[in-house]
Short mmCIF file of C-alpha atoms and ligand atoms in Angstrom, two decimals:
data_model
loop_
_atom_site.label_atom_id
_atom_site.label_comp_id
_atom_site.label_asym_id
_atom_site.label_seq_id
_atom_site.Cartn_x
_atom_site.Cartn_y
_atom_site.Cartn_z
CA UNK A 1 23.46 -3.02 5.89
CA UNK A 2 24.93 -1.27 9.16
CA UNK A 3 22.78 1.70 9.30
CA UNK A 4 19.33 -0.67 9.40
CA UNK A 5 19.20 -0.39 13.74
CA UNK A 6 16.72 -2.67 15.71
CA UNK A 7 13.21 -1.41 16.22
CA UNK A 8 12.20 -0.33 19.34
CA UNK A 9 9.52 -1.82 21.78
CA UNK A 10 7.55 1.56 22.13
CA UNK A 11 5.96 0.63 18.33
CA UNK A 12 5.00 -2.78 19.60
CA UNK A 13 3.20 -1.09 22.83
CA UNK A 14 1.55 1.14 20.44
CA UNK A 15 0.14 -1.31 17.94
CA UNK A 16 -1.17 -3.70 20.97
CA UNK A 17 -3.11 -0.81 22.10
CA UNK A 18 -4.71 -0.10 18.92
CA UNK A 19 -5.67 -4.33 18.69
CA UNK A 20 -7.14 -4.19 21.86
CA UNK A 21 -9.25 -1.53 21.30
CA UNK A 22 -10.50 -2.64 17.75
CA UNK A 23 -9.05 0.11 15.71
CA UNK A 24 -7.53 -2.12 13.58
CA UNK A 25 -9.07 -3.83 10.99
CA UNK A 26 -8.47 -6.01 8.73
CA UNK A 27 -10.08 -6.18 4.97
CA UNK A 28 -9.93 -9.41 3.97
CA UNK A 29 -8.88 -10.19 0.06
CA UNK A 30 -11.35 -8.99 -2.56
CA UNK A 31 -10.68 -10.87 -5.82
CA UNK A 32 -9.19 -8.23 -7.73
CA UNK A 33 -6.35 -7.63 -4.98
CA UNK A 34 -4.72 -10.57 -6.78
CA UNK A 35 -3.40 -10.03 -10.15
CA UNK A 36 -1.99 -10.98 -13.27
CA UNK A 37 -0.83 -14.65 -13.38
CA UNK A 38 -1.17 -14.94 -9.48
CA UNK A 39 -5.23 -14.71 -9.68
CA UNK A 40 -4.52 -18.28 -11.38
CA UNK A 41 -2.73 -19.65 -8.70
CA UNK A 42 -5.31 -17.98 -6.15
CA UNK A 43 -8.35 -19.20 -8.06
CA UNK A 44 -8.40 -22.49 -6.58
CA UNK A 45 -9.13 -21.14 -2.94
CA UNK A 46 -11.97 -18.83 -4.46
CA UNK A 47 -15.14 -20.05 -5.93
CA UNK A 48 -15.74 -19.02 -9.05
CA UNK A 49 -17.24 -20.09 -12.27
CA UNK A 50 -15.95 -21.10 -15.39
CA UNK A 51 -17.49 -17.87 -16.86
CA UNK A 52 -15.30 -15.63 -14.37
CA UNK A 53 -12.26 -17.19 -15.62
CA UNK A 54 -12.60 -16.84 -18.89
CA UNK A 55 -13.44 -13.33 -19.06
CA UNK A 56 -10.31 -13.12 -16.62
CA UNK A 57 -8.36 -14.63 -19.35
CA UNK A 58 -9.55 -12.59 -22.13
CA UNK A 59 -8.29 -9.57 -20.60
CA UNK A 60 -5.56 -10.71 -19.18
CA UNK A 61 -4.44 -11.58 -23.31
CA UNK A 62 -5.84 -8.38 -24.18
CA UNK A 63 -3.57 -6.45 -21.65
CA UNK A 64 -0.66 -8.30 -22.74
CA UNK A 65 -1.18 -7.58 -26.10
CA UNK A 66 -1.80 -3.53 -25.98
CA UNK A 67 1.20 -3.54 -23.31
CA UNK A 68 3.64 -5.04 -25.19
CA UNK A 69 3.65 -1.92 -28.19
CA UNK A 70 5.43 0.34 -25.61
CA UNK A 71 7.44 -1.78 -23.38
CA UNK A 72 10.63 -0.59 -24.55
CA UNK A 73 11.18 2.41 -21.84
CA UNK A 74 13.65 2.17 -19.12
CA UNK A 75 15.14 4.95 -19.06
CA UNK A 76 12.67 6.80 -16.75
CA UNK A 77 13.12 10.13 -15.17
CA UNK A 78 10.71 12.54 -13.45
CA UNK A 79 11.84 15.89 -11.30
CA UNK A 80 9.70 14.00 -8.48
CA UNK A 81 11.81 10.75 -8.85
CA UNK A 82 13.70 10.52 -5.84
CA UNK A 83 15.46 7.32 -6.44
CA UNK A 84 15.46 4.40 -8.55
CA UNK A 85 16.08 1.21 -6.19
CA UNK A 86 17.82 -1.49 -8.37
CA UNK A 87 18.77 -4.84 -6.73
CA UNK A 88 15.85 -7.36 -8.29
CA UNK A 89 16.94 -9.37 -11.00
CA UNK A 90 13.03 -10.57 -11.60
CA UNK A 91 10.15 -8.86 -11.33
CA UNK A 92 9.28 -6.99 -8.24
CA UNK A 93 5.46 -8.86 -7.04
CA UNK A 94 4.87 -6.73 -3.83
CA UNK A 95 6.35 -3.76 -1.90
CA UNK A 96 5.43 -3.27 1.95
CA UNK A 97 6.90 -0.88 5.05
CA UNK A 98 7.17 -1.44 8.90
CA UNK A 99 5.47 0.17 10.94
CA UNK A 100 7.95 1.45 12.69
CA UNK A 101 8.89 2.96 9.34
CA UNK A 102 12.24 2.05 9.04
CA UNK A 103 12.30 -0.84 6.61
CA UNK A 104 10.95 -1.52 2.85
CA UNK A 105 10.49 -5.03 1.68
CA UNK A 106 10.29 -6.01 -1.71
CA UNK A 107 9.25 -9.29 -2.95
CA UNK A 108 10.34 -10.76 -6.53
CA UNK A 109 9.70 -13.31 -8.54
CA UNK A 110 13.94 -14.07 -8.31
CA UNK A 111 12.93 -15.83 -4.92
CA UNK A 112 14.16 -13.00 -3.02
CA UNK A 113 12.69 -10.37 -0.80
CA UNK A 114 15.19 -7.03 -0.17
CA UNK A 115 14.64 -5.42 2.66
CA UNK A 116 15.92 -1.36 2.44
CA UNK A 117 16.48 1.28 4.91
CA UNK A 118 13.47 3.84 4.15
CA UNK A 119 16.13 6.37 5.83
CA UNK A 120 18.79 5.09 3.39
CA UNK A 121 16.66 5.01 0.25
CA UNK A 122 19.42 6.23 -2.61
CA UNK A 123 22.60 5.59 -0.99
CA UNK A 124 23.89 3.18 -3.11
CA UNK A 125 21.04 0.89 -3.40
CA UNK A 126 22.13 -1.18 -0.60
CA UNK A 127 19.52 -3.79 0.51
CA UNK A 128 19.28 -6.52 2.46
CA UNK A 129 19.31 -9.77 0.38
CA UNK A 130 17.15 -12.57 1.56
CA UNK A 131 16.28 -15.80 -0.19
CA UNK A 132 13.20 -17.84 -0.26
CA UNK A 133 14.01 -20.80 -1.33
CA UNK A 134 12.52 -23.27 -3.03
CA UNK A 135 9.85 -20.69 -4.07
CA UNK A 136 9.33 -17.19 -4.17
CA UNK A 137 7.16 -14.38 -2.39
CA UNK A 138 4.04 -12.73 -4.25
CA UNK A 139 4.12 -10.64 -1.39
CA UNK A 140 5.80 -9.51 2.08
CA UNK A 141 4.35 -8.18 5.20
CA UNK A 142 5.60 -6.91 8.00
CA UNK A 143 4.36 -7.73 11.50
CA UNK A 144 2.99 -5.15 13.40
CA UNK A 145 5.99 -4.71 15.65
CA UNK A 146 8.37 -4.72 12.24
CA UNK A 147 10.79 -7.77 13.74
CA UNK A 148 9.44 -10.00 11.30
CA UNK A 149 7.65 -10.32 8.07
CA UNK A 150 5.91 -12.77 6.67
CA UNK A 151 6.22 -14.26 3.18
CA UNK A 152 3.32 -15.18 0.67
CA UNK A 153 4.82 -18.03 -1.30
CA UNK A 154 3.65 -18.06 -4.60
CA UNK A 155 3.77 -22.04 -5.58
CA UNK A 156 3.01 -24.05 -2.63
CA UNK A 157 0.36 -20.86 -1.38
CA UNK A 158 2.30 -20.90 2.32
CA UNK A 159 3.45 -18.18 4.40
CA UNK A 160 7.12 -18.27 5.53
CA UNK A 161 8.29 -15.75 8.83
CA UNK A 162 11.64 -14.30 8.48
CA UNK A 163 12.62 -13.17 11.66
CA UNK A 164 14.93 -10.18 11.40
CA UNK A 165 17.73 -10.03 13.42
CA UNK A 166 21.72 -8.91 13.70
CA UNK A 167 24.61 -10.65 12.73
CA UNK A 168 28.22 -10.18 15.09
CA UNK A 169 28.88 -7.56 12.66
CA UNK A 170 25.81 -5.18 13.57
CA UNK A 171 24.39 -6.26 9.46
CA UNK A 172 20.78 -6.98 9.87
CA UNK A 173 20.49 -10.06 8.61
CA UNK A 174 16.95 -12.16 8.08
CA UNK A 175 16.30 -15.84 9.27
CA UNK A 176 13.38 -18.02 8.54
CA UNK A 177 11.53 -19.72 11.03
CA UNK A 178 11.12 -23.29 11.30
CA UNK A 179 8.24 -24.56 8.43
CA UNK A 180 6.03 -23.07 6.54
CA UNK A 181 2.55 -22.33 7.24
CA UNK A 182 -0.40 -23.48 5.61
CA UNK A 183 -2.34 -20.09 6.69
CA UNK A 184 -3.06 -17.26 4.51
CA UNK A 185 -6.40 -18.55 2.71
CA UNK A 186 -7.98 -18.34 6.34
CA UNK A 187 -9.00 -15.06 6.49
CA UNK A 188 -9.64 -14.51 2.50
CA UNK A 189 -13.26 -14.48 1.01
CA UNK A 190 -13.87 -13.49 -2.25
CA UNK A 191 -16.34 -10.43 -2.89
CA UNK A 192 -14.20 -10.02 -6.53
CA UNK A 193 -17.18 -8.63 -9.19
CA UNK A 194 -19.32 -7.13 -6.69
CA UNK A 195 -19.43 -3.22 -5.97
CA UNK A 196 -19.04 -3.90 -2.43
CA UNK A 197 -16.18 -3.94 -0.27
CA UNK A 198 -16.88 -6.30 3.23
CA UNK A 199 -14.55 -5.17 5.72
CA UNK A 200 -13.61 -7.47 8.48
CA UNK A 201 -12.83 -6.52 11.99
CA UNK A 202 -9.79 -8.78 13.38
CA UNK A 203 -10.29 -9.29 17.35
CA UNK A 204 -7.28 -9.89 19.67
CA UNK A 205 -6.92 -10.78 23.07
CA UNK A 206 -5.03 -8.78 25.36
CA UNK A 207 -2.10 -10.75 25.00
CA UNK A 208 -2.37 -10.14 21.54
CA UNK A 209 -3.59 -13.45 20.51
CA UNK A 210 -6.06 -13.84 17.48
CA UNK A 211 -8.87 -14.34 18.66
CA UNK A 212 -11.90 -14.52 15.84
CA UNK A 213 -12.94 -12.20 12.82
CA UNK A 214 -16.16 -9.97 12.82
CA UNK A 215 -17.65 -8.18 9.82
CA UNK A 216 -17.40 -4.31 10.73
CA UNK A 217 -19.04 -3.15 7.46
CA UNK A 218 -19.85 -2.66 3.80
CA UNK A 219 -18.66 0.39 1.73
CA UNK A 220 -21.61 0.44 -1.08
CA UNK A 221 -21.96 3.09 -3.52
CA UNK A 222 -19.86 2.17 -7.09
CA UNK A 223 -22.12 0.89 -9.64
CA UNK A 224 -19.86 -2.02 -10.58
CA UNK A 225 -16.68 -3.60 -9.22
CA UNK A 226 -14.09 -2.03 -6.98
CA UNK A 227 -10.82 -2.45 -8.53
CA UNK A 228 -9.16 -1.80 -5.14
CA UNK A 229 -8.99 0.24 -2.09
CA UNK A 230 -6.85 1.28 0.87
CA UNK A 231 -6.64 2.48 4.64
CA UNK A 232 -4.93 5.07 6.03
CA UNK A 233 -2.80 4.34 9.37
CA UNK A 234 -5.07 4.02 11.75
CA UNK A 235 -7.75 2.61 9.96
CA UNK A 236 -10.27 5.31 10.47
CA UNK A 237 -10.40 6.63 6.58
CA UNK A 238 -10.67 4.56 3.29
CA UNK A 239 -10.25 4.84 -0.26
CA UNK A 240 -12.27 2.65 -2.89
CA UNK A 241 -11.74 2.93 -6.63
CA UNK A 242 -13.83 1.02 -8.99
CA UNK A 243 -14.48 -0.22 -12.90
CA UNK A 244 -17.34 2.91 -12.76
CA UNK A 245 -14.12 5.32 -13.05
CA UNK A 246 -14.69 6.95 -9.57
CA UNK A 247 -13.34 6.99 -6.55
CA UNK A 248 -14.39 7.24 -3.18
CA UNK A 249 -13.24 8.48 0.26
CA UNK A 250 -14.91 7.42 3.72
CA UNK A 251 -14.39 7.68 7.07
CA UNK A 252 -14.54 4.80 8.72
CA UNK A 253 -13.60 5.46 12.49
CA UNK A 254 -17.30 4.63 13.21
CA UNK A 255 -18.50 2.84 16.05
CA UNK A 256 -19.93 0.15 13.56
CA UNK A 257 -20.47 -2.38 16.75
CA UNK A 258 -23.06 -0.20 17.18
CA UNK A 259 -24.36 -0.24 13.76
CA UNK A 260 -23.25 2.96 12.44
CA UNK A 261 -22.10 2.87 9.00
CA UNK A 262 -18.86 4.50 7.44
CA UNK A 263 -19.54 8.53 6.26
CA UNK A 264 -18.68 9.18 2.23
CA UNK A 265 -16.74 12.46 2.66
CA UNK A 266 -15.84 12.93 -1.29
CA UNK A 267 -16.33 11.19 -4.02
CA UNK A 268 -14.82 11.75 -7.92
CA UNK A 269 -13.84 10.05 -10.96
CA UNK A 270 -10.59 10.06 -12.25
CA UNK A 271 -9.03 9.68 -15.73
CA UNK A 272 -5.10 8.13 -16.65
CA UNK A 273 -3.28 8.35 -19.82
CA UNK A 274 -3.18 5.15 -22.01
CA UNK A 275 -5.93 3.33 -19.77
CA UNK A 276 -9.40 2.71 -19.83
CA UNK A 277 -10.41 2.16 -16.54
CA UNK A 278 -13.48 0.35 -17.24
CA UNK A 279 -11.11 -2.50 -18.94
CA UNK A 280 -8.09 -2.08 -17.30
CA UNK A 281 -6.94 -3.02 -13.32
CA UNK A 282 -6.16 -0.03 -11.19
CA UNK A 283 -4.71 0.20 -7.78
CA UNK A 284 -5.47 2.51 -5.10
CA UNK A 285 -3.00 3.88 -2.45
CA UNK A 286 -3.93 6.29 0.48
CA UNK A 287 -1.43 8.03 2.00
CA UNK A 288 -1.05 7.41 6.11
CA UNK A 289 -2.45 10.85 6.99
CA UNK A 290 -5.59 10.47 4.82
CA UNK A 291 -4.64 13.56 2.90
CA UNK A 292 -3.62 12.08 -0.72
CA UNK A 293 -4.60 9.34 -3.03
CA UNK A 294 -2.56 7.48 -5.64
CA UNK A 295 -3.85 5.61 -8.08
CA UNK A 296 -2.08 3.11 -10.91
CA UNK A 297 -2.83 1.88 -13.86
CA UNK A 298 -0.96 0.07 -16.50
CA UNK A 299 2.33 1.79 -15.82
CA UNK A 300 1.12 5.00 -15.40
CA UNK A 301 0.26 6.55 -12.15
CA UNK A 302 -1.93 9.97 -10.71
CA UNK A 303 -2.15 11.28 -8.07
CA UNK A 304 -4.53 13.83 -5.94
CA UNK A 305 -5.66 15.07 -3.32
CA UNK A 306 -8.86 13.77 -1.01
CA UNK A 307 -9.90 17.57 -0.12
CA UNK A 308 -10.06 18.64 -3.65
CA UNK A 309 -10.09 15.82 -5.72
CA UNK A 310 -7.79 17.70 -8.14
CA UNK A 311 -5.01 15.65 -9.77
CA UNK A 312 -1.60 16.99 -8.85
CA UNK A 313 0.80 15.24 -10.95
CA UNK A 314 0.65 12.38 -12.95
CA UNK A 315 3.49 9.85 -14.11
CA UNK A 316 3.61 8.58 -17.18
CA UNK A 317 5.28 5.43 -17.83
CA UNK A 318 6.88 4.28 -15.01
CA UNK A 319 7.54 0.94 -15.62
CA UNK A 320 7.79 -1.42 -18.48
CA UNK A 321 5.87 -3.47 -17.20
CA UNK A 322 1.97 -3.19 -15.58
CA UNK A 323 2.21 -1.80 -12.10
CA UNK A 324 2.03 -4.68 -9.49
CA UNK A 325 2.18 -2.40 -6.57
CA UNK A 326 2.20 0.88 -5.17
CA UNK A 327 2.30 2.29 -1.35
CA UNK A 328 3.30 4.88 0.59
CA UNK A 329 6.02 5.12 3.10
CA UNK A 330 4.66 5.30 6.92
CA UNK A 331 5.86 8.99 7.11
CA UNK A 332 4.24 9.62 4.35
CA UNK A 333 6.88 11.36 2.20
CA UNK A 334 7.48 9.02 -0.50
CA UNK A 335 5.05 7.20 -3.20
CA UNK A 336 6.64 3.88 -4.08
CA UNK A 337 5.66 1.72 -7.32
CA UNK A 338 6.99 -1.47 -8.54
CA UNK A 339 5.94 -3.57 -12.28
CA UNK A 340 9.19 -4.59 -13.35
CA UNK A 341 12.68 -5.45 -11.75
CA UNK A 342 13.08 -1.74 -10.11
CA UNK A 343 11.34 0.25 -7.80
CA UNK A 344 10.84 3.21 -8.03
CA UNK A 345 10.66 6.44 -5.05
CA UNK A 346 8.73 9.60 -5.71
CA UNK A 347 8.61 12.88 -3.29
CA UNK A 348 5.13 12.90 -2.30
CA UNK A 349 5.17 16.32 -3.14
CA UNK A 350 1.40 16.96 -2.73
CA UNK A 351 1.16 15.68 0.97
CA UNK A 352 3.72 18.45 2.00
CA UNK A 353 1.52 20.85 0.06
CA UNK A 354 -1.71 19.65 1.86
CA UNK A 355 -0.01 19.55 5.23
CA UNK A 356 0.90 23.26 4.59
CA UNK A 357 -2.28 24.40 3.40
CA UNK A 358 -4.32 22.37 6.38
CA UNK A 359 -2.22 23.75 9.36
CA UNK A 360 -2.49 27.64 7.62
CA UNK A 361 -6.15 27.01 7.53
CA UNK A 362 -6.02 25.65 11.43
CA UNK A 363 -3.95 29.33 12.23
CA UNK A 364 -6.14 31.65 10.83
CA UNK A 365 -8.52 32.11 13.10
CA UNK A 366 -5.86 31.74 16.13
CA UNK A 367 -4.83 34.91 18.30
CA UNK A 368 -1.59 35.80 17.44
CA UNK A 369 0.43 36.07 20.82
CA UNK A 370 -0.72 32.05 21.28
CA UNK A 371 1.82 28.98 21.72
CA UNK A 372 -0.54 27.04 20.02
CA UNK A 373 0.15 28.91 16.75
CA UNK A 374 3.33 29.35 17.37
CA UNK A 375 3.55 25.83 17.23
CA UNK A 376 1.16 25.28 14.48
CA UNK A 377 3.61 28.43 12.61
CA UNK A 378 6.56 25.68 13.32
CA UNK A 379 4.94 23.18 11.49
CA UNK A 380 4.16 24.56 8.93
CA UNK A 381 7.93 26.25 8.75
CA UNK A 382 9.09 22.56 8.88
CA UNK A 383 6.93 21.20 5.91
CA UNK A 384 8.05 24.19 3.45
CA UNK A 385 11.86 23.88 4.52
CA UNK A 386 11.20 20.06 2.94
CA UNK A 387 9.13 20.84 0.44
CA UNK A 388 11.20 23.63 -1.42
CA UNK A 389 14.66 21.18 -0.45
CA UNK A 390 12.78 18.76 -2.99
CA UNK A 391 11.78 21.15 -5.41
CA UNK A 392 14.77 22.76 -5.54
CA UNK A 393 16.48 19.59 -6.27
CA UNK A 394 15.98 19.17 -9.56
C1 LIG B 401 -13.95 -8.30 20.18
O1 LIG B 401 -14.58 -9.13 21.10
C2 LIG B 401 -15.35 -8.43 22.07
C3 LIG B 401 -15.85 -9.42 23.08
O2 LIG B 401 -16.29 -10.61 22.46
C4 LIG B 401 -16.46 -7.66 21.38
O3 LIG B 401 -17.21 -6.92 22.31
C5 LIG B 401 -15.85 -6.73 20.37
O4 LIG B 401 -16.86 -6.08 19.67
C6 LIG B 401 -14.94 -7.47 19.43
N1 LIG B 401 -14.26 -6.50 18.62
C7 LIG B 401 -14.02 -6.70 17.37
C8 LIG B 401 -13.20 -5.64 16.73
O5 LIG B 401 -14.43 -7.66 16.77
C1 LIG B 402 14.73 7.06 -23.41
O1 LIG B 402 15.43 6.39 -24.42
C2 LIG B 402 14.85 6.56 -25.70
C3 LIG B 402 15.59 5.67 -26.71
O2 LIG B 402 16.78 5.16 -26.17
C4 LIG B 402 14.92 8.04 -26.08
O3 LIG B 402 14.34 8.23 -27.35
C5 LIG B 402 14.14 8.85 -25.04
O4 LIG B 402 14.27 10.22 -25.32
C6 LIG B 402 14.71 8.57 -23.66
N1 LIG B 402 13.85 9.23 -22.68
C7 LIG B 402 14.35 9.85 -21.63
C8 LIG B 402 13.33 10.42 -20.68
O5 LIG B 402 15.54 9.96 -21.37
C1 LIG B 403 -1.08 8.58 11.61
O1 LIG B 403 -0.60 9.71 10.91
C2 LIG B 403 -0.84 10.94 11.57
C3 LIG B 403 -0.44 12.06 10.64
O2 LIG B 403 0.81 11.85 10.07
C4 LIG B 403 -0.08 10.94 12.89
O3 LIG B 403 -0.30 12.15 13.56
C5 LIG B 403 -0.56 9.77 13.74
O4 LIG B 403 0.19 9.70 14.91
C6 LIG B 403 -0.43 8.46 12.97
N1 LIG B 403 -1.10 7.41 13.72
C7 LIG B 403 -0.59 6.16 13.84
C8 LIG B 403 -1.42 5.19 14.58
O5 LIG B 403 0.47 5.84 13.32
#
């Protein structure tokens, strides 16, 4: 794919920074992050009784059964779809972004991971093939200065690194790197049926070498088990939703060396066509700029926003198969979902709408004749020229 360009060392600077000084953190796995027919696999690493797994089981049959009555749609549309990314011939396990926000990697169980320019998202579906062989990826992650990723193998429970890289032609092309690791259960404890999410502080040194893990703090508060949850970019907000059928939004930029513990900021349940939350597994998705929430479940999706707590859209029946993953883009201008062998793209509609309403608030009480709401008034010119392009679109 020409038009996927190298990153640039400024995002690697940046990230280092934000290592060094402790901002970023790390949540380690909590049981429920796994799903499906990986929490098998993953079962082995956790400890767990045999009464876990068989509830796990039952419902797992129980989903399966309910799902398969309306598995028959493909043919899904929405005026917020902006594209449909088709390449997968298996299902699509895990979607991540760089940081530097250029790339979007998809992981399938065809043992390949894509790799699509976030720029390029509808221009012909082009992608970025690359195969992992001998297995394939639950998941893909990018590292933090987005020239590599690492891949999750599914059977032998190894990460692979795919450097990316340039071919003679200027295609980006992906290599691995020599072996596989026997890494990722490291840093994963299980806290799966609790209410509690332990967050774990991952220290650096300053030539960004791991150094050791620290527990930074507990989120408390649902009355039974947190389904999932989500930071925003810099780690300093955080989204929970649980079994309870709430959800709940913190800030976590707290000095919590010193003891202090995360703020709730709002809190609210939430309802989703065709699911019962208390049965079925929902995923959470904060947007980078802490302003909107996304939340799936079976293949339906809602989303809202974390000053109101009022539900903006919801999409019904995105996939034909349960939703194994949804995320935003770094920018923060696309929702992206995957459950079956597409992905699919929505406007993040609501996060223009937010940004809009945020920076008018901000200008109100400035003096007119100032540059600072001049710029603010540019801003907020900027987000309503994209906004209404989208709307206008369909
Ligand atoms: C990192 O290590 C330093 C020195 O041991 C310590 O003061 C700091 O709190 C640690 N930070 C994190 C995020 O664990
Ligand atoms: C999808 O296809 C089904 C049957 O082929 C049809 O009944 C339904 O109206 C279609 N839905 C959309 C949104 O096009
Ligand atoms: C996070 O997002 C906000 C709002 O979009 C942006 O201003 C900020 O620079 C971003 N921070 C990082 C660390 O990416």
């Amino acid at each position: 794919m020409d038009s996927v360009t190298e990153p640039k060392q400024q995002n690697m600077q940046t990230i280092v920074i934000s290592l060094i000084t402790g901002f970023f953190i790390w949540i380690l796995f909590t049981f429920f992050q796994k799903k499906g027919e990986e929490k098998e696999e993953h079962n082995q690493n956790i400890e767990k009784d045999k009464t876990d797994t068989v509830k796990e089981h039952t419902k797992k049959t129980f989903k399966h059964a309910k799902f398969t009555k309306k598995a028959s749609v493909s043919n899904f549309s929405h005026s917020l779809l902006s594209v449909t990314l088709k390449g997968h011939s298996g299902k699509v396990l895990g979607l991540d972004v760089s940081i530097n926000g250029k790339y979007m990697a998809s992981s399938s169980d065809d043992r390949s991971v894509r790799l699509w320019s976030v720029k390029d998202f509808g221009a012909g579906n082009k992608c970025v093939r690359v195969n992992v062989e001998f297995d394939h990826a639950r998941f893909a992650r990018f590292s933090p200065d987005s020239r590599a990723f690492i891949a999750g193998l599914a059977v032998e429970n190894t990460v692979r690194v795919f450097k990316l890289g340039k071919n003679n032609d200027g295609v980006t092309t992906c290599i691995p790197i020599e072996g596989d690791f026997v890494k990722y259960n490291q840093f994963v404890a299980s806290c799966g049926w609790t209410p509690d999410v332990k967050v774990w502080a991952v220290n650096f040194t300053r030539s960004g070498e791991y150094k050791d893990v620290t527990r930074a703090f507990e989120l408390k508060g649902h009355t039974t088990t947190v389904w999932s949850f989500d930071f925003n970019n810099d780690s300093t907000r955080m989204v929970t939703v649980s079994k309870d059928g709430s959800w709940r939004f913190y800030d976590t930029g707290v000095e919590y060396e010193k003891g202090q513990e995360p703020y709730l900021l709002h809190t609210g349940e939430f309802h989703i066509s065709d699911c019962s939350i208390d049965k079925d597994f929902c995923i959470v998705a904060l947007s980078p700029d802490a302003r909107v929430v996304a939340v799936a479940c079976m293949n339906n999706i809602i989303v809202f926003s974390t000053a109101s707590g009022q539900v903006e859209v919801e999409f019904k029946e995105v996939h034909t198969e349960i939703i194994t993953a949804l995320i935003f883009d770094i920018a923060g201008r696309y929702i992206l979902s995957s459950g079956d062998k597409h992905v699919r793209v929505f406007h993040n509609v609501l996060g223009y709408k937010e940004t809009i309403r945020e920076l008018e608030e901000k200008i109100r009480p400035i003096p007119s004749a100032s540059s600072v709401r001049e710029r603010y008034q540019k801003q907020v010119d900027e987000a309503k020229k994209s906004l209404n392009a989208i709307l206008k679109i369909k």
